[in-house]
Amino acid sequence: MSAVSPSLYVFGAKLAEVSLDLDAQVGAADMSSSCLEAGVIQRLDEAVVNRIAAGEVVQRPANALKEMLENCLDAKSTQISVTVKQGGLKLLQIQDNGTGIRKSDLDIVCERFTTSKLKEFSDLQQINTYGFRGEALASISHVAHLSILTKTKDDPCAWKCIYLDGKPKAPAKPCAGNQGTQITVEDLFYNVSIRRKALRSPAEEHARIAEVVSRYAVHNASVGFSLKKQGENCVDLRTPPNSSSQENIRIVFGSAIANELLPVSFSDDRLQFKCSGLVTNANYSCKRGVMLLFINHRLVDSLGIRKAIEGVYAAYLPKHTHPFIYLSLEIAPQNVDVNMHPTKHEVSFLHEEAIIETISKAVDEKLLGSNQSRTFYTQSLLPDAVGLSVGKRTGEETSSSKDDTGRVYDHSLVRTNAKDQKLTKFFTRNDEGCADDPSKVDANSQDSQVTASTSSSSQQPSKRRQLRLTSVCELLKEVNTRCHSGLQDILKNHTFVGCVDEHLALIQHNTSLYLTRTQHLCEQMFYQMLLKDFGNHGVIKLSTPASLSELAVLALDQPESGWNEADGSKESLADYIKTFLSSKSAMLEDYFSIKIDDEGNLCSIPYLIDDFVPAMTGLPLFVVRLTTEVNWDTEVDCFRSLCQEISHFYASPPLAEEEDPVEKESGAQTHWSWMTEQLLYPALREHLQPPQHLAHDTSVLEIADLHKLYKVFERC
């Protein structure tokens, strides 16, 4: 063989490469041509169509319940009961007492697009019912086991039918039942495992169901609603029929919201709508707002309305807080498109911006008109009333309010000292009978003038007697046992701020400001002083002895005495009071320094606090109450009630009309205000052992705290 030249080998190799490239291009062309072929359009199976549609309408148990609730309301029900198991996944049952479903309609009631609400598309423009598509029961029957038990008023018995994929599994069977309809949904999403796994926990699904029921209960106050879990005796929610929206809000959301609601009602003929509802005033706010919006009685959500109302409240509420809103809009049906969302969660309506602006203005005017006063709630229970030691708490606060260098922060700095004294403490009062004189008090009557002078007629016993009466020891033991240590620390170390009026005063303790009821505190103090100095009181002599009968007549003329003609004449009652108290004069003088002479004249009263004389305007009524209000039968009750009546007399402020008008016009300190600051509260600091009930009955009420004020300003 002759040898082949190298050039021929090269040419053959190149020719092979060209042929391989051509084969590859031909194969790619064949594949691309097959991919460009058009797909074949096929008609989906009806079961697939229905299951897809069911997934849009019934997204979770709460959606299914909403659809069935609306059917119950369309059936003119007055009582609706809902029973749930495992958040509605295992069981969701709803029962009403409405018109029911005819037996002849049971065969098609669960088929798609079967409804009694409309016949033509034009009926949507005048639709006044909740449902209109006829998809709810059909969708539910494709993703759950559905059964219907129903009875109309004309049926002799009830009929029960079980459905699967929109069709009855068997003909309807007669059974016992009440008028209305009971729909039972079991094993929801049993054939859609992905949807079932994607749902939240049963507890959260139950909460969503409760939210739906509560919102419809607020709007449909004439219908009674109840919600319970299967197998439990107690209900989670119950509202009575023929109630009101505000009362149902109180039941569902609580009194804190219901007490702050303002009614809103207005209409606009030009825009063809009217609005009614309830909104909270500026006193209420919460971190998570609640808005119940119904448009043509349909529960919907509108982002535009929500943002507009939130913008109105932004001018009244603190930052990051929200109101409670319940609004019901009734718009002309021809202006509303209800068929824009699969679950009817949203609607579209004409003149939306104008309607939202009108609603915002109406709510703003309502808030502006009700904002003349603001209510700030405070705790009547003192911070340590639950048993926490005030001294320990104060120490902890002090230690935590200091930095490493020992510097006290501003929010914990106490800027006053209970031991500081004012210049008014050293002012002397003139003794010429002016109204500011603490040593003289006059009580003018029709026939006589009673004057008590402490500067010259007060006497203290030379030697203290040791009286060990069992009854007095028992009463003192009660005082010691019932003492509130926390309140005692506040009163013992307080700084007096000033008098609000004859009954109220302001004191400061550490960084807290308290409003105190002077008369309540002084009554307890005088009661305890009468017991501790039992039988050893000083004497305040009346410059002119006062007749008991005349004092009694003056008291019976006052409406506070409660006298009427059936009690007898005033003169006879006055004589009886004089005779009765004269018979007790020895005990009253020995134990309480209340001296009554042989003629029936009151000569002295006890001297309890230096320079303090009680308001003599209350002396006549005090004499009568000694007779009528004191239990003279047993020793313990006698001493207790006697000390209570004396302390009530000593703690009572003078009548307003008895103040000197010249002094009042000049703006000078009144006599009682001076005694309150200079005599009573220093005595409270020294003598009072406050009982437990004073910490709970607003006798000492915390109205401001420096720590809390700093927190408020930090948020602003």
XYZ file of C-alpha atoms in Angstrom:
716
model
C 0.000 0.000 0.000
C 1.136 3.393 -0.698
C 1.478 5.683 2.305
C -1.237 8.288 2.958
C -0.067 11.813 3.289
C -0.606 13.660 6.596
C -2.713 16.323 4.865
C -5.410 13.774 4.043
C -5.700 12.826 7.748
C -6.237 16.439 8.723
C -8.867 16.950 6.048
C -10.785 13.817 7.215
C -10.794 14.963 10.842
C -12.229 18.351 9.940
C -14.913 16.731 7.801
C -15.968 14.547 10.772
C -16.268 17.586 13.046
C -18.510 19.357 10.539
C -20.826 16.344 10.317
C -21.132 16.137 14.129
C -22.062 19.822 14.343
C -24.767 19.366 11.729
C -26.246 16.417 13.662
C -26.329 18.419 16.889
C -28.099 21.352 15.249
C -30.684 19.068 13.677
C -31.395 17.432 17.068
C -31.788 20.824 18.796
C -34.172 21.961 16.094
C -36.330 18.891 16.644
C -36.473 19.492 20.407
C -37.359 23.205 20.079
C -40.129 22.422 17.657
C -41.706 20.006 20.148
C -41.526 22.609 22.962
C -43.326 25.249 20.920
C -46.361 23.086 20.413
C -49.577 24.644 21.967
C -51.071 22.962 25.050
C -54.458 21.346 24.905
C -57.210 23.178 26.831
C -59.284 20.755 28.870
C -62.421 21.168 30.961
C -61.578 20.626 34.620
C -63.434 18.030 36.542
C -66.292 19.498 38.568
C -64.859 18.153 41.822
C -61.571 19.988 41.159
C -63.435 23.224 40.354
C -65.519 23.034 43.502
C -62.528 22.275 45.706
C -60.586 25.239 44.290
C -63.580 27.505 44.854
C -63.979 26.173 48.381
C -60.386 27.097 49.154
C -61.120 30.718 48.243
C -64.370 31.044 50.205
C -63.475 28.946 53.267
C -59.952 29.877 54.277
C -60.238 28.886 57.958
C -62.967 27.872 60.443
C -63.769 31.509 61.251
C -64.638 32.152 57.569
C -67.002 29.205 57.510
C -68.674 30.403 60.691
C -69.042 33.935 59.319
C -70.876 32.626 56.244
C -73.205 30.501 58.356
C -73.820 33.329 60.852
C -74.938 35.572 58.024
C -77.315 32.878 56.784
C -78.817 32.685 60.292
C -79.323 36.443 60.394
C -80.890 36.402 56.923
C -83.318 33.803 58.273
C -84.571 36.344 60.879
C -83.175 34.434 63.849
C -83.413 35.888 67.353
C -81.143 33.339 69.063
C -77.945 31.844 67.623
C -75.830 29.232 69.409
C -72.354 28.166 68.282
C -70.564 25.037 69.518
C -66.893 24.443 68.678
C -64.370 21.658 69.158
C -60.631 21.999 68.524
C -60.974 25.484 67.133
C -63.685 24.433 64.661
C -61.546 21.850 62.878
C -63.131 18.849 64.558
C -66.617 20.308 65.015
C -68.324 23.576 64.101
C -72.026 23.634 64.854
C -74.421 26.568 64.586
C -78.082 26.517 65.554
C -80.746 29.213 65.144
C -84.470 29.668 65.567
C -85.071 31.298 62.192
C -87.418 30.473 59.353
C -85.711 27.183 58.466
C -85.264 25.527 55.042
C -88.070 23.927 53.073
C -87.821 20.156 52.610
C -88.088 20.568 48.851
C -84.976 22.773 48.857
C -82.765 20.335 50.760
C -81.740 18.537 47.574
C -80.076 21.600 46.045
C -79.214 23.692 49.114
C -75.536 22.646 48.976
C -75.078 23.079 45.249
C -73.124 26.074 43.952
C -75.013 29.218 42.949
C -78.288 28.187 44.602
C -79.749 31.025 46.656
C -83.031 32.586 47.659
C -81.546 36.099 47.917
C -81.598 37.150 44.239
C -82.702 35.994 40.802
C -81.098 38.430 38.354
C -77.782 40.276 38.284
C -79.606 43.596 38.593
C -80.813 42.486 42.037
C -77.268 43.094 43.332
C -77.925 46.826 43.112
C -80.686 46.545 45.709
C -79.332 43.648 47.775
C -80.249 43.935 51.474
C -79.161 40.511 52.663
C -75.784 39.166 53.750
C -75.569 36.286 51.282
C -76.244 36.351 47.565
C -73.845 33.966 45.740
C -75.050 30.635 47.086
C -71.476 29.387 47.548
C -71.085 29.079 51.318
C -72.677 25.711 52.042
C -71.451 24.309 48.715
C -67.858 25.245 49.512
C -68.070 23.833 53.025
C -69.529 20.540 51.816
C -66.507 19.988 49.535
C -63.941 20.319 52.353
C -65.861 18.907 55.323
C -68.612 16.516 56.384
C -71.791 18.605 56.442
C -75.225 17.821 57.863
C -78.326 20.007 58.076
C -81.228 19.635 60.504
C -84.066 22.073 59.752
C -87.736 22.729 60.372
C -90.079 25.434 59.117
C -93.164 26.584 60.976
C -95.431 24.657 58.573
C -93.538 21.354 58.744
C -94.944 18.715 61.122
C -91.425 17.504 61.899
C -87.803 18.363 61.281
C -85.722 16.975 58.397
C -82.098 15.924 58.477
C -79.843 15.476 55.456
C -76.107 14.668 55.135
C -74.063 16.112 52.260
C -70.854 15.201 50.448
C -69.369 17.314 47.640
C -72.555 19.353 47.336
C -74.910 16.401 46.958
C -77.078 14.604 49.514
C -75.673 11.219 50.450
C -79.213 9.957 51.022
C -82.731 11.381 50.968
C -83.709 13.628 53.873
C -85.018 11.772 56.916
C -87.726 12.981 59.306
C -86.690 13.526 62.921
C -87.531 15.589 65.984
C -86.390 19.183 66.129
C -87.300 22.768 66.898
C -88.075 25.456 64.386
C -84.956 26.780 62.756
C -81.803 25.267 61.337
C -78.859 23.413 62.823
C -75.780 23.057 60.598
C -73.005 20.729 61.724
C -69.567 20.855 60.086
C -67.148 18.056 61.025
C -63.539 17.355 60.082
C -62.976 20.620 58.251
C -60.259 20.361 55.550
C -60.051 16.589 56.014
C -59.252 16.251 52.292
C -56.952 19.308 52.048
C -54.062 18.298 54.261
C -51.851 21.229 53.299
C -54.499 23.774 54.347
C -55.119 21.936 57.603
C -51.415 21.888 58.468
C -51.039 25.581 57.627
C -53.670 26.626 60.165
C -52.750 27.928 63.576
C -53.238 26.110 66.861
C -56.800 25.187 67.910
C -56.678 27.817 70.652
C -55.889 30.583 68.157
C -58.548 29.393 65.728
C -61.053 29.398 68.590
C -60.048 32.978 69.401
C -60.744 33.981 65.790
C -64.167 32.342 65.990
C -64.914 34.196 69.226
C -63.884 37.451 67.553
C -66.358 36.890 64.704
C -69.224 36.022 67.075
C -68.509 38.987 69.366
C -68.459 41.490 66.504
C -71.764 40.300 65.092
C -73.193 40.312 68.646
C -72.306 43.983 69.066
C -73.913 44.973 65.773
C -76.982 42.725 66.040
C -77.931 43.595 69.604
C -81.507 42.382 69.130
C -80.228 38.821 68.557
C -78.916 36.654 71.379
C -75.564 34.946 70.755
C -73.768 32.202 72.653
C -70.448 30.445 72.065
C -69.134 27.415 73.912
C -66.694 24.560 73.522
C -68.167 21.117 73.115
C -68.245 19.145 76.345
C -67.919 22.193 78.612
C -70.705 23.524 80.803
C -69.670 27.162 80.827
C -70.008 29.390 77.794
C -67.198 31.523 76.427
C -69.572 34.249 75.288
C -73.236 34.990 75.842
C -75.243 38.095 74.972
C -78.955 38.431 75.722
C -81.546 39.146 73.027
C -83.123 42.607 72.810
C -80.000 44.166 74.289
C -78.122 47.276 73.159
C -74.810 47.689 71.377
C -73.261 49.472 74.347
C -74.359 46.761 76.768
C -72.995 44.037 74.479
C -69.704 45.951 74.256
C -69.643 45.915 78.048
C -70.183 42.129 78.051
C -67.646 41.359 75.324
C -64.927 43.992 75.764
C -65.408 45.053 79.399
C -66.613 48.037 81.406
C -63.369 49.959 80.927
C -64.372 50.532 77.301
C -68.144 50.717 77.757
C -67.872 53.497 80.368
C -65.924 55.733 77.981
C -68.127 55.407 74.873
C -69.583 58.339 72.995
C -72.573 57.874 70.673
C -72.043 58.994 67.082
C -74.970 59.507 64.697
C -75.232 61.623 61.558
C -76.393 61.418 57.936
C -75.744 63.084 54.600
C -78.529 63.210 52.023
C -76.186 64.399 49.284
C -73.886 61.401 49.648
C -76.841 59.115 50.417
C -75.518 57.539 53.575
C -75.997 57.628 57.331
C -73.669 56.575 60.110
C -74.196 55.501 63.702
C -71.938 53.913 66.251
C -69.958 54.230 69.463
C -66.425 55.570 69.875
C -64.274 55.970 72.967
C -63.476 59.420 74.297
C -60.043 60.849 75.000
C -59.906 59.211 78.441
C -59.476 55.735 76.949
C -56.551 54.388 74.977
C -54.881 51.028 74.481
C -51.836 49.695 72.689
C -53.895 47.628 70.269
C -56.913 49.342 68.777
C -60.211 47.670 67.960
C -62.363 48.732 65.030
C -65.742 47.210 64.229
C -66.925 48.428 60.842
C -70.212 47.377 59.277
C -71.279 48.655 55.868
C -74.913 47.891 55.126
C -74.811 45.517 58.109
C -71.919 43.553 56.573
C -68.719 43.098 58.626
C -65.926 44.520 56.464
C -62.584 46.245 56.751
C -61.685 49.578 55.182
C -58.095 50.746 55.357
C -59.103 54.266 54.350
C -61.651 54.681 57.149
C -59.288 53.132 59.679
C -56.405 55.473 58.822
C -58.659 58.537 58.784
C -60.065 57.870 62.257
C -56.646 56.990 63.646
C -55.462 60.353 62.348
C -58.257 62.116 64.215
C -57.404 60.378 67.494
C -53.697 61.132 67.103
C -54.419 64.673 68.329
C -56.064 63.383 71.540
C -54.288 60.180 72.574
C -50.664 59.513 73.599
C -48.296 58.192 70.985
C -48.624 54.558 69.956
C -52.058 54.186 71.554
C -55.351 53.563 69.825
C -59.101 53.927 70.440
C -62.070 51.551 70.301
C -64.332 52.196 67.305
C -67.685 50.731 66.351
C -69.291 52.241 63.252
C -72.268 51.159 61.172
C -72.588 52.769 57.742
C -75.777 52.490 55.740
C -75.075 53.507 52.147
C -77.584 53.418 49.305
C -77.356 49.832 47.912
C -76.934 51.062 44.343
C -73.742 52.858 45.435
C -72.101 49.763 46.951
C -70.343 46.915 45.158
C -70.441 43.925 47.503
C -69.153 41.435 44.933
C -65.448 42.291 44.925
C -63.952 39.853 47.445
C -64.361 36.045 47.688
C -65.136 36.218 51.421
C -66.995 39.563 51.154
C -64.355 40.988 53.526
C -64.115 44.203 51.517
C -66.626 46.298 49.617
C -66.319 49.236 47.274
C -68.629 52.242 47.334
C -69.042 55.513 45.482
C -67.912 58.871 46.919
C -65.490 57.013 49.201
C -63.183 59.958 49.885
C -66.053 62.344 50.620
C -67.733 59.859 52.965
C -64.478 59.205 54.837
C -63.899 62.949 55.247
C -67.435 63.412 56.592
C -66.936 60.589 59.114
C -63.614 62.056 60.274
C -65.128 65.498 60.837
C -68.066 64.058 62.783
C -65.801 62.017 65.072
C -63.493 65.001 65.594
C -66.410 67.242 66.566
C -67.669 64.599 68.979
C -64.288 64.288 70.663
C -63.815 68.039 70.779
C -67.206 68.549 72.402
C -66.589 65.888 75.041
C -63.047 66.922 75.911
C -63.961 69.649 78.376
C -62.708 67.435 81.210
C -60.278 64.552 81.369
C -60.473 61.704 83.869
C -57.237 60.381 85.340
C -57.726 57.164 87.276
C -55.664 56.656 90.413
C -55.444 53.799 92.847
C -57.331 54.157 96.095
C -55.362 51.203 97.449
C -52.013 52.399 98.691
C -48.930 50.786 97.111
C -48.092 48.930 100.325
C -51.650 48.024 101.308
C -51.153 44.391 100.264
C -48.643 43.838 103.013
C -45.438 45.190 101.510
C -43.355 46.975 104.067
C -43.094 50.648 103.250
C -39.757 50.999 104.919
C -38.339 48.128 102.925
C -39.884 49.384 99.703
C -38.544 52.880 100.262
C -35.095 51.525 100.958
C -35.136 49.438 97.813
C -36.258 52.391 95.729
C -33.564 54.592 97.247
C -30.827 52.088 96.574
C -31.995 51.461 93.017
C -32.321 55.168 92.288
C -28.654 55.904 92.978
C -25.709 55.394 90.677
C -22.318 54.007 91.677
C -21.188 57.409 92.974
C -24.144 57.714 95.346
C -25.819 60.510 93.368
C -29.619 60.475 93.527
C -31.374 60.696 90.173
C -33.817 63.531 89.542
C -36.865 61.275 89.369
C -36.090 59.964 92.895
C -35.053 63.224 94.517
C -37.220 64.230 97.492
C -37.200 68.018 97.547
C -38.982 68.562 100.864
C -38.361 67.683 104.477
C -41.099 66.826 106.950
C -39.110 68.547 109.719
C -38.962 71.899 107.968
C -41.122 74.614 109.538
C -42.830 77.613 107.972
C -42.709 81.157 109.291
C -46.458 81.035 109.911
C -45.748 78.551 112.694
C -44.313 81.387 114.768
C -47.012 83.966 113.999
C -48.996 84.965 117.067
C -52.740 85.358 116.894
C -54.489 88.357 118.486
C -56.914 87.749 121.339
C -59.494 90.397 120.522
C -62.162 88.052 119.269
C -61.280 88.015 115.580
C -62.211 85.035 113.506
C -58.541 83.994 113.134
C -58.036 83.666 116.865
C -57.541 79.994 117.740
C -58.367 80.647 121.361
C -61.927 81.894 120.799
C -64.832 80.542 118.817
C -68.382 81.885 118.864
C -71.605 80.105 118.057
C -74.456 82.591 117.648
C -77.970 81.417 118.382
C -81.348 83.076 118.732
C -81.272 83.471 122.502
C -77.737 83.019 123.719
C -74.082 83.186 122.794
C -71.670 80.372 123.598
C -67.987 81.256 123.877
C -65.176 78.823 124.628
C -61.874 80.265 125.759
C -58.816 78.082 126.055
C -56.337 80.780 126.958
C -57.633 81.321 130.458
C -60.042 78.503 131.246
C -58.294 75.334 130.142
C -57.112 73.019 132.847
C -54.996 69.896 132.775
C -55.369 67.358 135.601
C -52.600 67.762 138.179
C -51.933 64.022 138.441
C -52.602 61.365 135.858
C -55.038 58.715 137.043
C -54.396 55.074 136.256
C -57.701 53.658 135.007
C -57.574 50.002 134.051
C -61.060 49.362 132.839
C -61.345 46.119 130.873
C -63.609 47.728 128.274
C -61.129 50.536 127.578
C -58.267 48.046 127.308
C -60.241 46.055 124.739
C -60.891 49.173 122.664
C -57.209 50.162 122.796
C -56.246 46.645 121.730
C -58.526 46.998 118.702
C -56.762 50.230 117.780
C -53.309 48.640 117.993
C -54.337 45.506 116.095
C -55.947 47.342 113.180
C -53.124 49.835 112.677
C -51.827 50.054 109.094
C -48.044 50.383 109.291
C -47.610 51.695 105.746
C -50.166 54.452 106.170
C -48.715 55.311 109.570
C -45.299 55.842 107.987
C -46.831 58.178 105.382
C -48.646 60.293 107.985
C -45.770 60.309 110.442
C -43.231 61.543 107.894
C -45.416 63.681 105.650
C -44.943 67.257 104.588
C -48.077 69.400 104.639
C -48.683 71.060 101.253
C -51.910 72.958 101.776
C -55.678 72.873 102.276
C -57.892 72.251 99.270
C -61.029 73.116 101.237
C -62.465 72.452 104.695
C -62.551 68.721 104.027
C -59.530 67.986 101.807
C -55.812 68.665 102.104
C -52.626 67.796 100.218
C -49.605 66.151 101.808
C -46.349 64.847 100.383
C -44.406 61.752 101.378
C -41.112 61.030 99.627
C -41.856 61.436 95.892
C -45.634 60.957 96.143
C -48.420 63.498 96.519
C -51.537 62.442 98.446
C -55.037 63.881 98.745
C -56.328 63.363 102.295
C -59.764 63.660 103.878
C -59.060 65.720 106.970
C -62.274 64.929 108.811
C -61.891 61.148 108.398
C -58.338 61.218 109.719
C -59.149 63.554 112.607
C -62.128 61.471 113.692
C -59.829 58.476 114.124
C -57.196 60.567 115.910
C -59.626 62.122 118.425
C -61.217 58.710 119.015
C -57.827 57.237 119.886
C -56.851 60.219 122.061
C -60.067 59.900 124.044
C -59.239 56.254 124.755
C -55.534 56.753 125.526
C -56.199 59.656 127.943
C -59.391 58.107 129.290
C -60.371 59.953 132.462
C -57.402 62.354 132.225
C -58.611 64.985 129.775
C -58.175 68.687 130.250
C -61.166 71.014 130.425
C -62.398 73.709 128.060
C -64.764 75.852 130.126
C -67.552 77.694 128.376
C -67.495 81.364 129.357
C -71.291 81.237 129.509
C -72.865 77.864 130.370
C -75.225 76.764 127.620
C -78.658 75.353 128.400
C -79.045 71.795 127.147
C -82.712 72.323 126.327
C -81.971 75.442 124.266
C -79.184 73.649 122.422
C -81.523 70.732 121.756
C -84.196 73.030 120.289
C -81.593 74.623 118.013
C -80.498 71.176 116.854
C -84.049 69.998 116.190
C -84.544 73.020 113.942
C -81.764 71.713 111.690
C -82.694 69.237 108.930
C -79.765 66.998 109.945
C -81.608 66.060 113.163
C -84.314 64.208 111.221
C -87.109 65.543 113.462
C -90.729 65.355 112.300
C -94.057 66.064 113.944
C -94.626 62.380 114.719
C -91.706 62.527 117.179
C -93.528 65.009 119.370
C -92.990 68.662 120.115
C -89.473 70.058 120.111
C -89.840 71.451 123.618
C -90.799 68.090 125.100
C -87.946 66.359 123.314
C -85.549 69.050 124.480
C -86.653 68.574 128.082
C -86.165 64.823 127.759
C -82.643 65.322 126.380
C -81.816 67.662 129.242
C -83.136 65.218 131.846
C -81.416 62.212 130.269
C -77.983 63.812 129.954
C -78.237 65.268 133.468
C -78.686 61.713 134.751
C -75.384 60.759 133.093
C -73.515 63.883 134.185
C -71.336 62.180 136.808
C -69.900 59.657 134.335
C -69.511 62.227 131.545
C -67.582 64.606 133.811
C -65.397 61.924 135.394
C -64.336 60.165 132.195
C -64.748 62.790 129.441
C -64.596 66.219 131.205
C -68.113 67.050 129.979
C -69.605 68.946 132.925
C -73.347 69.484 133.300
C -74.516 71.518 136.316
C -77.631 70.986 138.395
C -79.680 73.393 136.229
C -78.985 71.346 133.110
C -76.385 73.677 131.602
C -73.346 72.487 129.687
C -70.308 74.008 131.376
C -67.258 72.325 129.774
C -65.987 69.980 127.087
C -62.721 67.985 126.926
C -59.409 69.638 126.036
C -57.609 67.311 123.622
C -55.048 69.336 121.613
C -53.204 72.468 122.668
C -54.887 75.650 121.379
C -57.565 73.651 119.553
C -61.246 74.378 120.075
C -63.868 72.517 118.020
C -66.314 74.426 115.831
C -69.135 75.452 118.173
C -71.617 75.542 115.311
C -71.888 71.772 115.765
C -72.484 71.882 119.533
C -76.320 71.748 119.426
C -76.387 68.681 117.200
C -73.645 67.101 119.336
C -75.886 67.343 122.412
C -78.754 65.606 120.621
C -76.534 62.842 119.225
C -75.204 62.106 122.738
C -78.750 61.082 123.568
C -79.814 59.305 120.374
C -76.640 57.767 118.918
C -74.832 56.472 122.002
C -75.470 52.893 123.118
C -75.900 53.277 126.861
C -76.703 49.597 127.530
C -73.259 47.903 127.666
C -69.990 49.379 128.882
C -67.853 48.607 125.817
C -70.450 49.851 123.333
C -71.151 52.909 125.490
C -67.512 54.017 125.607
C -66.972 53.219 121.922
C -70.005 55.168 120.704
C -69.356 58.051 123.134
C -65.792 58.443 121.853
C -67.043 58.249 118.265
C -69.610 61.023 118.787
C -67.135 63.288 120.574
C -64.507 62.710 117.874
C -67.101 63.430 115.160
C -67.941 66.742 116.840
C -64.287 67.723 117.225
C -63.350 66.774 113.654
C -66.260 68.546 111.923
C -65.306 71.804 110.197
C -67.399 74.946 110.768
C -70.306 75.721 108.488
C -69.285 77.757 105.436
C -71.750 80.534 106.174
C -70.161 81.119 109.577
C -66.883 82.338 108.074
C -66.104 86.035 108.284
C -66.939 87.517 104.833
C -64.396 90.334 105.300
C -61.661 87.804 105.941
C -62.814 85.697 102.996
C -62.749 88.656 100.600
C -59.275 89.704 101.746
C -57.901 86.302 100.835
C -56.421 85.734 104.313
C -56.154 82.300 105.856
C -59.385 81.127 107.461
C -59.457 80.064 111.083
C -60.117 76.431 110.242
C -57.375 76.308 107.584
C -54.889 77.700 110.082
C -55.870 75.115 112.681
C -55.732 72.351 110.075
C -52.163 73.165 109.102
C -50.731 74.263 112.438
C -52.636 72.083 114.900
C -54.420 69.105 113.355
C -51.836 67.678 110.943
C -48.944 68.004 113.427
C -51.173 66.119 115.894
C -51.935 63.496 113.243
C -48.215 63.028 112.720
C -47.721 62.416 116.446
C -50.821 60.584 117.666
C -52.711 58.778 114.884
C -52.498 55.024 114.428
C -54.456 54.764 111.156
C -56.774 51.734 110.888
C -56.692 49.423 107.888
C -59.848 50.741 106.215
C -58.326 54.203 105.688
C -55.992 52.654 103.104
C -58.956 51.475 101.022
C -61.727 54.105 101.341
C -59.840 56.972 99.619
C -59.181 58.773 102.916
C -55.554 58.890 101.718
C -55.396 58.866 97.918
C -52.216 58.964 95.849
C -52.749 61.445 92.994
C -49.215 61.888 91.674
C -45.852 60.189 91.837
C -42.579 61.597 90.582
C -41.460 58.264 89.111
C -44.672 57.921 87.083
C -44.577 61.550 85.937
C -41.071 61.061 84.574
C -42.293 57.990 82.678
C -45.146 60.008 81.173
C -42.799 62.734 79.953
C -40.390 60.147 78.590
C -43.160 58.767 76.353
C -44.235 62.198 75.086
